[in-house]
Short mmCIF file of C-alpha atoms and ligand atoms in Angstrom, two decimals:
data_model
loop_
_atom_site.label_atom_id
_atom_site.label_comp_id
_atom_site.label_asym_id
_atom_site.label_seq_id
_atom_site.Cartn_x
_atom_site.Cartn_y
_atom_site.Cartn_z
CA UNK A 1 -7.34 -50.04 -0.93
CA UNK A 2 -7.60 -48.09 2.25
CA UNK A 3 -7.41 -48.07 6.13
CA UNK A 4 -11.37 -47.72 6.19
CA UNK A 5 -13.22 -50.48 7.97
CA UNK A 6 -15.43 -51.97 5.42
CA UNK A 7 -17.92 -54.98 4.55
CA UNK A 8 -19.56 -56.43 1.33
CA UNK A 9 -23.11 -56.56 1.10
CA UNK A 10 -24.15 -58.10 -2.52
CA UNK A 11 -22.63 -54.99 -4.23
CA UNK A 12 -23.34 -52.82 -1.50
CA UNK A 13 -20.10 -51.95 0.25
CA UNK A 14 -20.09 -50.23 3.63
CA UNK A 15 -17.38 -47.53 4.54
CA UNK A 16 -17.11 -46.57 8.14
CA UNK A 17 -16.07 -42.92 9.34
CA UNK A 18 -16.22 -40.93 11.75
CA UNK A 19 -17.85 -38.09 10.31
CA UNK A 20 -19.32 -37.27 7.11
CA UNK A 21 -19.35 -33.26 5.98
CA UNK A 22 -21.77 -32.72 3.30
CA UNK A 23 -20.67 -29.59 1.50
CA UNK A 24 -17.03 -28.06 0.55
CA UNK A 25 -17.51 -24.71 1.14
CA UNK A 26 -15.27 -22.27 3.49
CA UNK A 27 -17.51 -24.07 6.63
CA UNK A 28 -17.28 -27.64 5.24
CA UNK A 29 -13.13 -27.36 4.16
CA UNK A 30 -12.02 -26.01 7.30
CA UNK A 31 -14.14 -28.30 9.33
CA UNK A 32 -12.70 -31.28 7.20
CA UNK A 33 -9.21 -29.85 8.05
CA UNK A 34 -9.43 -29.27 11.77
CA UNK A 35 -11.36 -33.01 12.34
CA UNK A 36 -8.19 -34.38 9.97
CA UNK A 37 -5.10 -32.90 12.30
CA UNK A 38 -7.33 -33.69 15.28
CA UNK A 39 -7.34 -37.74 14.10
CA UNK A 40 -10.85 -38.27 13.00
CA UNK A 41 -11.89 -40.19 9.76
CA UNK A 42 -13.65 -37.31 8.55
CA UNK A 43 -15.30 -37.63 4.77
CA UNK A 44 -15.94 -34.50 2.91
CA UNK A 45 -18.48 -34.84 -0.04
CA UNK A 46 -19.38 -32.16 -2.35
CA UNK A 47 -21.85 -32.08 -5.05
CA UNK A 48 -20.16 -29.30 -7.43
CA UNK A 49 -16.71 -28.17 -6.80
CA UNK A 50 -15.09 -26.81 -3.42
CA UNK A 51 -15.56 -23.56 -3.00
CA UNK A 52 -17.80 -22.67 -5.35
CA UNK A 53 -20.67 -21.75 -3.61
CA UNK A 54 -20.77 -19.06 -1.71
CA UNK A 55 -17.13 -19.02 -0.52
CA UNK A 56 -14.96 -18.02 -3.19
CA UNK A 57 -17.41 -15.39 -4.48
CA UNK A 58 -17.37 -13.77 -1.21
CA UNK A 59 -15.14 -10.57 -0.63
CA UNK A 60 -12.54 -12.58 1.43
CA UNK A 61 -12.99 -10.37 4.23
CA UNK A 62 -11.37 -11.54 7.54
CA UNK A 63 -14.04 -9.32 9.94
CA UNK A 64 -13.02 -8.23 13.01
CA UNK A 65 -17.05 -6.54 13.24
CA UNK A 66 -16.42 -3.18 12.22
CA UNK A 67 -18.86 -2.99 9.69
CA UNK A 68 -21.89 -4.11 12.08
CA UNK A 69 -20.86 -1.30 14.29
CA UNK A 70 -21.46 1.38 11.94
CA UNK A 71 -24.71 2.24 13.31
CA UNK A 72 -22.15 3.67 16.56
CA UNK A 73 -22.56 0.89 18.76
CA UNK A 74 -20.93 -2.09 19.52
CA UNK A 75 -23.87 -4.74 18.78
CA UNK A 76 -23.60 -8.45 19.43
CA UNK A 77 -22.51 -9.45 16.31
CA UNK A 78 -19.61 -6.78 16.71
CA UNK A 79 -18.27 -8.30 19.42
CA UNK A 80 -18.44 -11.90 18.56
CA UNK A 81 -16.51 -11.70 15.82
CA UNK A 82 -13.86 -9.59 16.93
CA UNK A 83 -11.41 -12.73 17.78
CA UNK A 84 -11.83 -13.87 14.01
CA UNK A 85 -8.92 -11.95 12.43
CA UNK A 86 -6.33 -13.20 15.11
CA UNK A 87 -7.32 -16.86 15.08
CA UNK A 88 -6.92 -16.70 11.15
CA UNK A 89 -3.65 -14.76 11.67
CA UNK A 90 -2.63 -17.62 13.64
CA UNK A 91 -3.60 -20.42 11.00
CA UNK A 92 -1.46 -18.12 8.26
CA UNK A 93 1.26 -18.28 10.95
CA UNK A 94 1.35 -21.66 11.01
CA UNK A 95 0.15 -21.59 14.32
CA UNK A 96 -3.29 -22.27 14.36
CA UNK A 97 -5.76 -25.16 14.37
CA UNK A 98 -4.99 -25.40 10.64
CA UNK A 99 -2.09 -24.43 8.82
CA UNK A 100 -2.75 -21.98 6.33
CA UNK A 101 0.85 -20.78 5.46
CA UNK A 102 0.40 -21.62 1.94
CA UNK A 103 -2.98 -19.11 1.67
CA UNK A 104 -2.07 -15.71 0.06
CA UNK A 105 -3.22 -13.01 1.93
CA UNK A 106 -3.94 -10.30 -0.57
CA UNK A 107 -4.24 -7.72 1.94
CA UNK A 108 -3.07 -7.19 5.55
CA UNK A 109 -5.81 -4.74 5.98
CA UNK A 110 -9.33 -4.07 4.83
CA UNK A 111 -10.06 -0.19 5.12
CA UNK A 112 -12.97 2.47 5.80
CA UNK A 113 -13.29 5.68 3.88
CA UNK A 114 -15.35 8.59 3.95
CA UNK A 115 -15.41 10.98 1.01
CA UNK A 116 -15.43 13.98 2.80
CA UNK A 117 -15.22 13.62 6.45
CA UNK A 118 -16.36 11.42 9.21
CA UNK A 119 -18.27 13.54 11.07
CA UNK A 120 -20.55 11.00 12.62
CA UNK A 121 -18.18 8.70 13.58
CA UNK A 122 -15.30 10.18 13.87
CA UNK A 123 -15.22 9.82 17.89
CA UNK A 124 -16.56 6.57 17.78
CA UNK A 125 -14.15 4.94 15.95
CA UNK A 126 -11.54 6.75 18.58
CA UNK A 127 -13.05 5.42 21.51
CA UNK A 128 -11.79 3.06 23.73
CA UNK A 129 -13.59 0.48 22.81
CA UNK A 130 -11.98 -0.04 19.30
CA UNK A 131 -8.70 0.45 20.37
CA UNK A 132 -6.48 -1.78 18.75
CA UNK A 133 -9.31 -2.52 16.01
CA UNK A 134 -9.85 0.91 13.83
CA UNK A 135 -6.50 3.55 13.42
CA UNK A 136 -6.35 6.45 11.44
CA UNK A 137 -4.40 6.62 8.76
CA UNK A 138 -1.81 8.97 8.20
CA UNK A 139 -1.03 10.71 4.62
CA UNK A 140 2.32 8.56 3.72
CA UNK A 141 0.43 5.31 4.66
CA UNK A 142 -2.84 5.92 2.77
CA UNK A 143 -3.43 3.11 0.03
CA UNK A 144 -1.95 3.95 -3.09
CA UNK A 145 -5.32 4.50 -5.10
CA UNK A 146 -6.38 7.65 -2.52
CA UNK A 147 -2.79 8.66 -3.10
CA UNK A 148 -3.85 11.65 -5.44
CA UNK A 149 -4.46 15.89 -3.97
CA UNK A 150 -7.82 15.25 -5.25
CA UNK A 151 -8.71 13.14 -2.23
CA UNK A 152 -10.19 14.66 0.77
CA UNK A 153 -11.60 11.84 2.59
CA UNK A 154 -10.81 10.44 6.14
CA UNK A 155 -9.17 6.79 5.85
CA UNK A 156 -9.12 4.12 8.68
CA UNK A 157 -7.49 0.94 9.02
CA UNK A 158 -9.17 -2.02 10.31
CA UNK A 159 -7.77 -4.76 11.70
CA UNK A 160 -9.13 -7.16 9.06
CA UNK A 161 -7.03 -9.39 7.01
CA UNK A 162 -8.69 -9.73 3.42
CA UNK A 163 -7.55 -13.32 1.73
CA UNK A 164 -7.63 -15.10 -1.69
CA UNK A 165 -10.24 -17.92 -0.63
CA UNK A 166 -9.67 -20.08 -3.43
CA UNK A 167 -5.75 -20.26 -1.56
CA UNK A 168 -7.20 -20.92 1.74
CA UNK A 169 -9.37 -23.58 0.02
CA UNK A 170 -6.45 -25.41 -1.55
CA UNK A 171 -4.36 -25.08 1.57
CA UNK A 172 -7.25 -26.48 4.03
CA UNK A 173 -7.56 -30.01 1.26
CA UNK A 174 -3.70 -30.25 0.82
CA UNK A 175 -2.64 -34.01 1.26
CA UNK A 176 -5.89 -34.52 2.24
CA UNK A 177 -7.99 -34.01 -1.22
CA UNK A 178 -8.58 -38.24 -1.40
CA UNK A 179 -10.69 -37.76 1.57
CA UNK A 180 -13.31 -35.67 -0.46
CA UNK A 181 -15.46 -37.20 -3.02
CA UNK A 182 -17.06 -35.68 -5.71
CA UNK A 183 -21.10 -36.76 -5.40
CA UNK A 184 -23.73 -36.60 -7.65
CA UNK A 185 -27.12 -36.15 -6.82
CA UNK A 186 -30.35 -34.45 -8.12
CA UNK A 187 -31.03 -31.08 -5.97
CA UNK A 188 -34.56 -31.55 -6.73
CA UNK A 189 -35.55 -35.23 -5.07
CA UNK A 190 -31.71 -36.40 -3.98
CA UNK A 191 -32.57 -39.36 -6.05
CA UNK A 192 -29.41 -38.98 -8.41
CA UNK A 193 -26.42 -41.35 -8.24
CA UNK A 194 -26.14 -40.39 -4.67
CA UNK A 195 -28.88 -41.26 -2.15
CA UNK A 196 -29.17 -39.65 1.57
CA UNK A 197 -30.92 -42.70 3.73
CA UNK A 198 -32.93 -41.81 6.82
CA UNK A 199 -35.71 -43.14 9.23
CA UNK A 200 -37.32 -41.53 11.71
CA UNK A 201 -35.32 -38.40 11.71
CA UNK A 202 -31.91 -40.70 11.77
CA UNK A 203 -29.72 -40.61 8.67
CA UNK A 204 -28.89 -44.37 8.24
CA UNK A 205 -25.68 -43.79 5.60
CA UNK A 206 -25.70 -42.17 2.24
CA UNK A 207 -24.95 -43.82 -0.66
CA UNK A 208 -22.71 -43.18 -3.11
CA UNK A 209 -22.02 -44.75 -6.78
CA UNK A 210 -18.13 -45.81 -7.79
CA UNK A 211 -17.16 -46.49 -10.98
CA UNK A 212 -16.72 -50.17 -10.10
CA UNK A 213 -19.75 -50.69 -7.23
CA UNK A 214 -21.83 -48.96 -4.81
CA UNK A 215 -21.09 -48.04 -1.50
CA UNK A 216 -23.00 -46.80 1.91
CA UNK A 217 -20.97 -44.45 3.69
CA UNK A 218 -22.12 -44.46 7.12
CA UNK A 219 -20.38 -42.25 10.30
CA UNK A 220 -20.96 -41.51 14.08
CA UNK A 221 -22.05 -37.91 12.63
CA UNK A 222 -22.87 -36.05 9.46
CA UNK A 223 -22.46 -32.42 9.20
CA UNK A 224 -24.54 -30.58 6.77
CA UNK A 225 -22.25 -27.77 5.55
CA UNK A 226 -23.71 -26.98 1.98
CA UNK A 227 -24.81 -23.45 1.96
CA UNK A 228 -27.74 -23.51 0.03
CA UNK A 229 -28.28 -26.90 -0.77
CA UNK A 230 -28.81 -27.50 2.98
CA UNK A 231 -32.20 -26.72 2.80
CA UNK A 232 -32.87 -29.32 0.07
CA UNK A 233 -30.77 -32.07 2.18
CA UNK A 234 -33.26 -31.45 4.83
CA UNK A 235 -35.81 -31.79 2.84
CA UNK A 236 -34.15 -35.78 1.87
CA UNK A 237 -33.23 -36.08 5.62
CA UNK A 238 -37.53 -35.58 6.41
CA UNK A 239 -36.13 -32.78 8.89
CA UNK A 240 -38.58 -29.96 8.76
CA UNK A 241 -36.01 -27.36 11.42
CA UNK A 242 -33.97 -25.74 11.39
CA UNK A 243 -34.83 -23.47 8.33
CA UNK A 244 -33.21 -21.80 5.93
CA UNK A 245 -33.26 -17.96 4.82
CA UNK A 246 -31.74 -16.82 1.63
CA UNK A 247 -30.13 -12.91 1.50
CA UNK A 248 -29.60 -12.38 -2.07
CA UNK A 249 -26.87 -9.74 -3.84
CA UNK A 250 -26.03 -8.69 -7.13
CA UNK A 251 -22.54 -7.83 -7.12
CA UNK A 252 -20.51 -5.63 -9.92
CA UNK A 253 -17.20 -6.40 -11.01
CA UNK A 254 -15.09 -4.30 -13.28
CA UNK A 255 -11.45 -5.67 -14.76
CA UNK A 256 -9.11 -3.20 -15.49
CA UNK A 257 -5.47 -2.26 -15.88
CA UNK A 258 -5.24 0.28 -13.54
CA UNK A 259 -2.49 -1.26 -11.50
CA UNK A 260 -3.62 -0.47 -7.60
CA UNK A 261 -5.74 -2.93 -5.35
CA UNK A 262 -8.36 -1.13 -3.19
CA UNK A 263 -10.02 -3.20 -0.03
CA UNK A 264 -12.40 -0.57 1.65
CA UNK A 265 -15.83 0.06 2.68
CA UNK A 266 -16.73 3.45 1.22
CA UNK A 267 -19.50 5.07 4.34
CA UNK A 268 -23.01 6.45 2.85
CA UNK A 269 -25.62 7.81 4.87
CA UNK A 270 -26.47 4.20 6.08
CA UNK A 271 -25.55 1.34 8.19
CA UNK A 272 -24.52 -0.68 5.45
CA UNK A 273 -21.53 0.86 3.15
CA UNK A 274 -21.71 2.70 0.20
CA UNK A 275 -19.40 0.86 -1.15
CA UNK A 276 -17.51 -2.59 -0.54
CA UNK A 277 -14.70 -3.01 -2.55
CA UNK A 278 -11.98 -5.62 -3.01
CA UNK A 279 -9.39 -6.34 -5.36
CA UNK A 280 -8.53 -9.83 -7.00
CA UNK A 281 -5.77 -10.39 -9.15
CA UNK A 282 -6.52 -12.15 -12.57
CA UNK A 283 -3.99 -14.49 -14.53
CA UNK A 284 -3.22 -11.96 -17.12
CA UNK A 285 -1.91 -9.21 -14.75
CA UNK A 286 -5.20 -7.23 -13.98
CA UNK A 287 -7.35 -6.40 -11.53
CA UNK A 288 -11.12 -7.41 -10.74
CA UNK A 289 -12.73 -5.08 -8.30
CA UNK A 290 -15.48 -6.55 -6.62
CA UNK A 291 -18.07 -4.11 -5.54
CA UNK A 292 -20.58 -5.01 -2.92
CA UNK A 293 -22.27 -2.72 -0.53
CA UNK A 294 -25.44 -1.12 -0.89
CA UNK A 295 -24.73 -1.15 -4.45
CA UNK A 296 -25.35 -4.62 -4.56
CA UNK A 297 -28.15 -5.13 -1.78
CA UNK A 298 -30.47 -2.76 -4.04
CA UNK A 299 -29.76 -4.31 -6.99
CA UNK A 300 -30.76 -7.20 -6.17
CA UNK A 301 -34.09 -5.68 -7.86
CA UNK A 302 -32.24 -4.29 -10.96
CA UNK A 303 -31.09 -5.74 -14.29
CA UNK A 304 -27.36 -6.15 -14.84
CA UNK A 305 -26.88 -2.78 -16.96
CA UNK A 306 -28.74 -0.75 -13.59
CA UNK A 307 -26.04 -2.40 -11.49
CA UNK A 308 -23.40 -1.46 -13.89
CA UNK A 309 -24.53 2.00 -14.43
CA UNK A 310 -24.33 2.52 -10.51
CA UNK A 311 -20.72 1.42 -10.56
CA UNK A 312 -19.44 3.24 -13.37
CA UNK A 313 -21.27 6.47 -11.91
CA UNK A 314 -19.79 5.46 -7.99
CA UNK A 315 -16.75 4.86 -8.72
CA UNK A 316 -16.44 7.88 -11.40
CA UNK A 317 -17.65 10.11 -8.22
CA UNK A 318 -15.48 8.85 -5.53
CA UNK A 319 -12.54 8.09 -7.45
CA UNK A 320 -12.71 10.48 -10.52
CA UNK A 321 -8.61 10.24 -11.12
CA UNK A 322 -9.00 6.29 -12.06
CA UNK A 323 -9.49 5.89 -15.62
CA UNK A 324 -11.73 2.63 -16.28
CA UNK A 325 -12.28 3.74 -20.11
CA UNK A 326 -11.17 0.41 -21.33
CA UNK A 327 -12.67 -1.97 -18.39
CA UNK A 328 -15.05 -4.60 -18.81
CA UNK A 329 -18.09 -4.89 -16.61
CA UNK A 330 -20.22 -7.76 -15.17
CA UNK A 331 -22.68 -8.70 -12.48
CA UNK A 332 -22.86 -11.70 -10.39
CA UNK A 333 -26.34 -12.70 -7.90
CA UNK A 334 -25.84 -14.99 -5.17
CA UNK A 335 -27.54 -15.72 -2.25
CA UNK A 336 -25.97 -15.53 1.43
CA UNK A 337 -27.95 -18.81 3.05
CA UNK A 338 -28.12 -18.39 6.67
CA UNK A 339 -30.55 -20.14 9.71
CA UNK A 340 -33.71 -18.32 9.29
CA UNK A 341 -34.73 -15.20 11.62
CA UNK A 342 -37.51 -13.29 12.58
CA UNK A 343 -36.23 -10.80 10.09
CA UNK A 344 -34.63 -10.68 7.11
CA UNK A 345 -31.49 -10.14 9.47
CA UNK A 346 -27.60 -10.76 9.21
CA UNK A 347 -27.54 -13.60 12.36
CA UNK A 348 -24.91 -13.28 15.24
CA UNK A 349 -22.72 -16.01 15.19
CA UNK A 350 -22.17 -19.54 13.25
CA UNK A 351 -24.96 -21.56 13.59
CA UNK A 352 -24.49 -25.31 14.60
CA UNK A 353 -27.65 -27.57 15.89
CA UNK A 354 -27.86 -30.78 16.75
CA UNK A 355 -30.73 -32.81 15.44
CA UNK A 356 -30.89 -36.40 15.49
CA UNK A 357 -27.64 -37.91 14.97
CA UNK A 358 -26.78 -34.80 12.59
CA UNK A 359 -25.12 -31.44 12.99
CA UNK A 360 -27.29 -28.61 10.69
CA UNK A 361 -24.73 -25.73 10.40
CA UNK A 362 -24.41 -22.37 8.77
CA UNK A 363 -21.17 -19.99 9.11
CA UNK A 364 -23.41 -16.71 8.43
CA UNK A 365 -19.78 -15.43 7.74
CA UNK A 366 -16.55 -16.46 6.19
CA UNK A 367 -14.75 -15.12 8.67
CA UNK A 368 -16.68 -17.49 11.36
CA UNK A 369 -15.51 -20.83 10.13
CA UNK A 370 -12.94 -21.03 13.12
CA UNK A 371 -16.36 -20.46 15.01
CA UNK A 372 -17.92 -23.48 13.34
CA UNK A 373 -15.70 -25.68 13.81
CA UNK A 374 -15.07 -24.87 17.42
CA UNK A 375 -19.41 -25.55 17.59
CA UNK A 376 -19.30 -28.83 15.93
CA UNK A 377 -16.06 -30.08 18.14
CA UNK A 378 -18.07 -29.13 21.26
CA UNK A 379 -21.25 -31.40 20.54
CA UNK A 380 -19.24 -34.66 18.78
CA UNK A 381 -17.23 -34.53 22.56
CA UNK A 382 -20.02 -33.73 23.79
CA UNK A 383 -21.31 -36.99 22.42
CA UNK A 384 -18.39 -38.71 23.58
CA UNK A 385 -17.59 -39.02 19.45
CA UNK A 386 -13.61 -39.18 19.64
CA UNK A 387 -10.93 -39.51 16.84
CA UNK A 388 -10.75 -43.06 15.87
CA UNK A 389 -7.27 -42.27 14.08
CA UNK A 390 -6.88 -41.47 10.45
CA UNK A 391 -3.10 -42.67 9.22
CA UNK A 392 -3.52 -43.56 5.63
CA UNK A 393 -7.14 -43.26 5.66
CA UNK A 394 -8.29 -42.41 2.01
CA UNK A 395 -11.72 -43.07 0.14
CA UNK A 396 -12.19 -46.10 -2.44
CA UNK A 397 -9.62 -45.26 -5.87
CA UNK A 398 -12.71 -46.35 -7.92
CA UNK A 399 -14.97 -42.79 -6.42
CA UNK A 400 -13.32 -38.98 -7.73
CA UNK A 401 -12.02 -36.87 -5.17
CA UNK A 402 -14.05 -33.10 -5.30
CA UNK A 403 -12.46 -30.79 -7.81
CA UNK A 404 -11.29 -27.04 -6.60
CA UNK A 405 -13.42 -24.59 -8.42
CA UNK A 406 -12.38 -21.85 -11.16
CA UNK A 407 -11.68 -17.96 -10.31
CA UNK A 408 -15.67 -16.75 -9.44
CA UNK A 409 -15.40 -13.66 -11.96
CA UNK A 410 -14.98 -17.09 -14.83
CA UNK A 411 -18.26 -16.18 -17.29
CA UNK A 412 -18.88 -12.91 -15.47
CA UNK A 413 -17.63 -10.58 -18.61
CA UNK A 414 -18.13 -12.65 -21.29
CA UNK A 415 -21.86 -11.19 -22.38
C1 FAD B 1 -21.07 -11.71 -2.35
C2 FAD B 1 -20.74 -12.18 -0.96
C3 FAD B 1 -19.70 -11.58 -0.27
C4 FAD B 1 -19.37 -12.03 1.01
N1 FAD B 1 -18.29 -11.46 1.62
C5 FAD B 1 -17.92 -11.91 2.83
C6 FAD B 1 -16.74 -11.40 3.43
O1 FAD B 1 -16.03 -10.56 2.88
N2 FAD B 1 -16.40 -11.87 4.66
C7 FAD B 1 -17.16 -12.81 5.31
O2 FAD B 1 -16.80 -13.18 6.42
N3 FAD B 1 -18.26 -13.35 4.72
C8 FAD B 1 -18.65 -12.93 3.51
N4 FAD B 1 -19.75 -13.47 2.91
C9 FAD B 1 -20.46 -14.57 3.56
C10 FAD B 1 -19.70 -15.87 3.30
O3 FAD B 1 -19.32 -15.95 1.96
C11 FAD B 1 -20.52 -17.08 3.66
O4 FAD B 1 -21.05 -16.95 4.98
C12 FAD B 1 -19.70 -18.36 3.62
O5 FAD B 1 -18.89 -18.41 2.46
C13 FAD B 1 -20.60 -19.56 3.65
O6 FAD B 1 -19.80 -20.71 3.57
P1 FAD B 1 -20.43 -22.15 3.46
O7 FAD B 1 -19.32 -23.09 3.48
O8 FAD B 1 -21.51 -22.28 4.49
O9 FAD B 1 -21.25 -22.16 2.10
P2 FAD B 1 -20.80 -22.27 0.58
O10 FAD B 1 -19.54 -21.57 0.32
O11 FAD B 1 -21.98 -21.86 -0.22
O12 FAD B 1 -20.50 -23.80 0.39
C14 FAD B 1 -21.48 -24.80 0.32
C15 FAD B 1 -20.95 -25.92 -0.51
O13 FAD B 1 -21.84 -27.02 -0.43
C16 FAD B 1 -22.00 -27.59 -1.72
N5 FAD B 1 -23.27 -28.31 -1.75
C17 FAD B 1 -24.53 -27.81 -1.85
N6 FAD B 1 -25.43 -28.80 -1.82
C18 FAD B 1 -24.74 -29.96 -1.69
C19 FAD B 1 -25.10 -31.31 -1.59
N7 FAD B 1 -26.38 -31.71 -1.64
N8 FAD B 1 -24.12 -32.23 -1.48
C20 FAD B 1 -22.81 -31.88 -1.43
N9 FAD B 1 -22.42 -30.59 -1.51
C21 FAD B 1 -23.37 -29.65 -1.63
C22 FAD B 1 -21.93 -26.40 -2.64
O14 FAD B 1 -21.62 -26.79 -3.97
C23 FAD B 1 -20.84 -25.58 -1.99
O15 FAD B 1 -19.55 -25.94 -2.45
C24 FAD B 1 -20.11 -13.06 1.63
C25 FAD B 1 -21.16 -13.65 0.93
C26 FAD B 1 -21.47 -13.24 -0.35
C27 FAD B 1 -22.59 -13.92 -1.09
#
């Protein structure tokens, strides 16, 4: 069996942990991770597969806050995150609070473009106080795709990391995958196999069905990390704040054989880019390009072919010398769940609140997980929670560890 303190009640068994993370996203994983080297029996339950959410079908974009200072200032949110790409250089160092040498980084920088000049912003980004975070790019190191006498645009570097996520995923659950468990409940009235218990604004253990008996998992703390589904978990908990917004994008992909990876934002006349695109290799030697950006923020109102039309006409405007002829094209929608603002608005930082013996927490960002983490270590010393020691501490054999999830373009281009 396992190291796990536990107690038979009729069939009812009891497991005893530290903490219990509900949801196996980027926030969730690298939580789990962090509370494993530190020595806490942390428990990591997710209801579909790791990664799947959100996480994987983000852009991988390490953000150092560029982006958020395109309207020419440095705003909050700018500055905040600036520390993120150098604590996740650390981690692919081996250096970090987690060890993600095993992640592949699939590009060591994420770039800005502007077809045509950046006027505007050309003396912002040289001012002192991006030093060290935007460069210019000189003609012999421009990325290979703007490597043709028909581009005139102005190229920057960032200091932004962009990463496969499904590697960091696997890398943050390595040796530790039979302290996850696969759950099953019903979004709609948790009432499925898997039961969240709570009084009085107290979760009192959640219960969980094996294939031999039934168990209550109970811990000092649970941390709601599911995206999403953490609005519906509240709902279960009877927790009315905090609440939830949703930010919704269609994204367009496009597979191809051209052989070049691009990771840039392309500038429009707005704060938000033109054009977000990264590259992500597929099994059979091509390329997905993953275009967010405005392109996807406005079609969040438009039918799959409107979003495709845009991003066969961008990407024939911008970068006329590719020939995508014979690439396939699909959309993907998915929502960006954050704490709820006053408006619709990207929020500052990663979210973590205490309520009852709970932590509620959103990233806001893939890039903030370090963030998160950092948020929920503060209030479990805070509540003088401490490691109780985790050698050989693994779940039940009778309950499935979570599964990782497949590549998030999987079903996109089969219509
Ligand atoms: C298209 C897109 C592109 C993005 N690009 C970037 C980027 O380049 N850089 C960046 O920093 N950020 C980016 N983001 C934002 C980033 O992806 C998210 O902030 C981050 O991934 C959220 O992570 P999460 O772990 O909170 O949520 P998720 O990844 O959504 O994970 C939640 C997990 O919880 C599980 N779950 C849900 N309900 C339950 C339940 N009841 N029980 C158990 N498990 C449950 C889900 O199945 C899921 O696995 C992007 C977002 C989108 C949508």
């Amino acid at each position: 069996m396992n190291d796990m303190s536990s107690s038979a009640h009729a069939e009812l068994q009891t497991l005893e942990t530290d903490v219990v993370i509900v949801g196996g996203g980027i926030a969730g994983l690298w939580l789990f991770r962090t509370l494993n080297n530190l020595g806490y029996q942390a428990v990591l339950l997710e209801n579909k597969t790791l990664g799947g959410g959100q996480s994987t079908k983000s852009q991988g974009i390490i953000h150092g806050g560029i982006k958020y200072a395109l309207s020419g200032n440095l705003t909050k949110a700018s500055e905040c995150i600036a520390g993120m790409p150098g604590r996740w250089r650390n981690c692919l160092n081996g250096e970090g609070e987690v060890d993600l040498r095993a992640a592949r980084v699939l590009s060591e920088h994420h770039y800005m473009w502007a077809p045509g000049g950046l006027s505007r912003l050309t003396s912002f980004f040289a001012s002192k106080a991006l030093r060290g975070r935007v460069d210019s790019v000189k003609k012999k190191d421009l990325p290979e795709v703007f490597n043709n006498r028909k581009f005139n645009g102005k190229v920057y570097q960032l200091n932004e990391i962009v990463m496969d996520i499904a590697s960091v995923n696997e890398a943050l659950t390595e040796g530790v995958i039979n302290r996850t468990l696969e759950v099953n409940w019903d979004q709609a009235d948790h009432q499925g196999s898997t039961k969240l218990l709570a009084e009085n604004g107290e979760i009192q253990g959640i219960e969980i069905q094996g294939a031999d008996q039934r168990y209550i998992l109970k811990a000092k703390r649970y941390v709601l990390t599911a995206g999403e589904g953490t609005a519906d978990l509240l709902k279960a908990w009877g927790v009315s704040t905090p609440e939830m917004q949703l930010r919704p994008l269609h994204m367009a992909l496009v597979k191809h054989k051209y052989p070049h990876p691009l990771y840039a934002h392309c500038l429009g006349t707005n704060i938000v880019p033109r054009l977000t695109i990264t590259s992500h290799p597929t099994e059979d030697g091509e390329w997905v390009w993953y275009l967010g950006g405005d392109i996807a923020e406005n079609g969040v109102k438009q039918e799959p072919e409107e979003v495709i039309a845009r991003g066969k006409k961008e990407l024939k405007d911008l970068l006329p010398w590719i020939d995508l002829n014979d690439a396939q094209w699909g959309t993907l929608r998915i929502n960006r769940a954050e704490p709820k603002q006053s408006k619709l608005l990207r929020p500052d930082q990663a979210f973590c609140k205490a309520v009852g013996n709970g932590l509620v927490t959103w990233p806001t960002k893939l890039a903030l997980a370090p963030n998160l983490a950092d948020e929920v270590l503060k209030e479990l010393r805070g509540a003088g929670i401490e490691p109780s020691g985790n050698d050989g501490f693994a779940m039940p054999t009778d309950l499935n560890s979570a599964r990782h999830c497949e590549p998030f373009w999987s079903g996109c281009f089969d219509k």
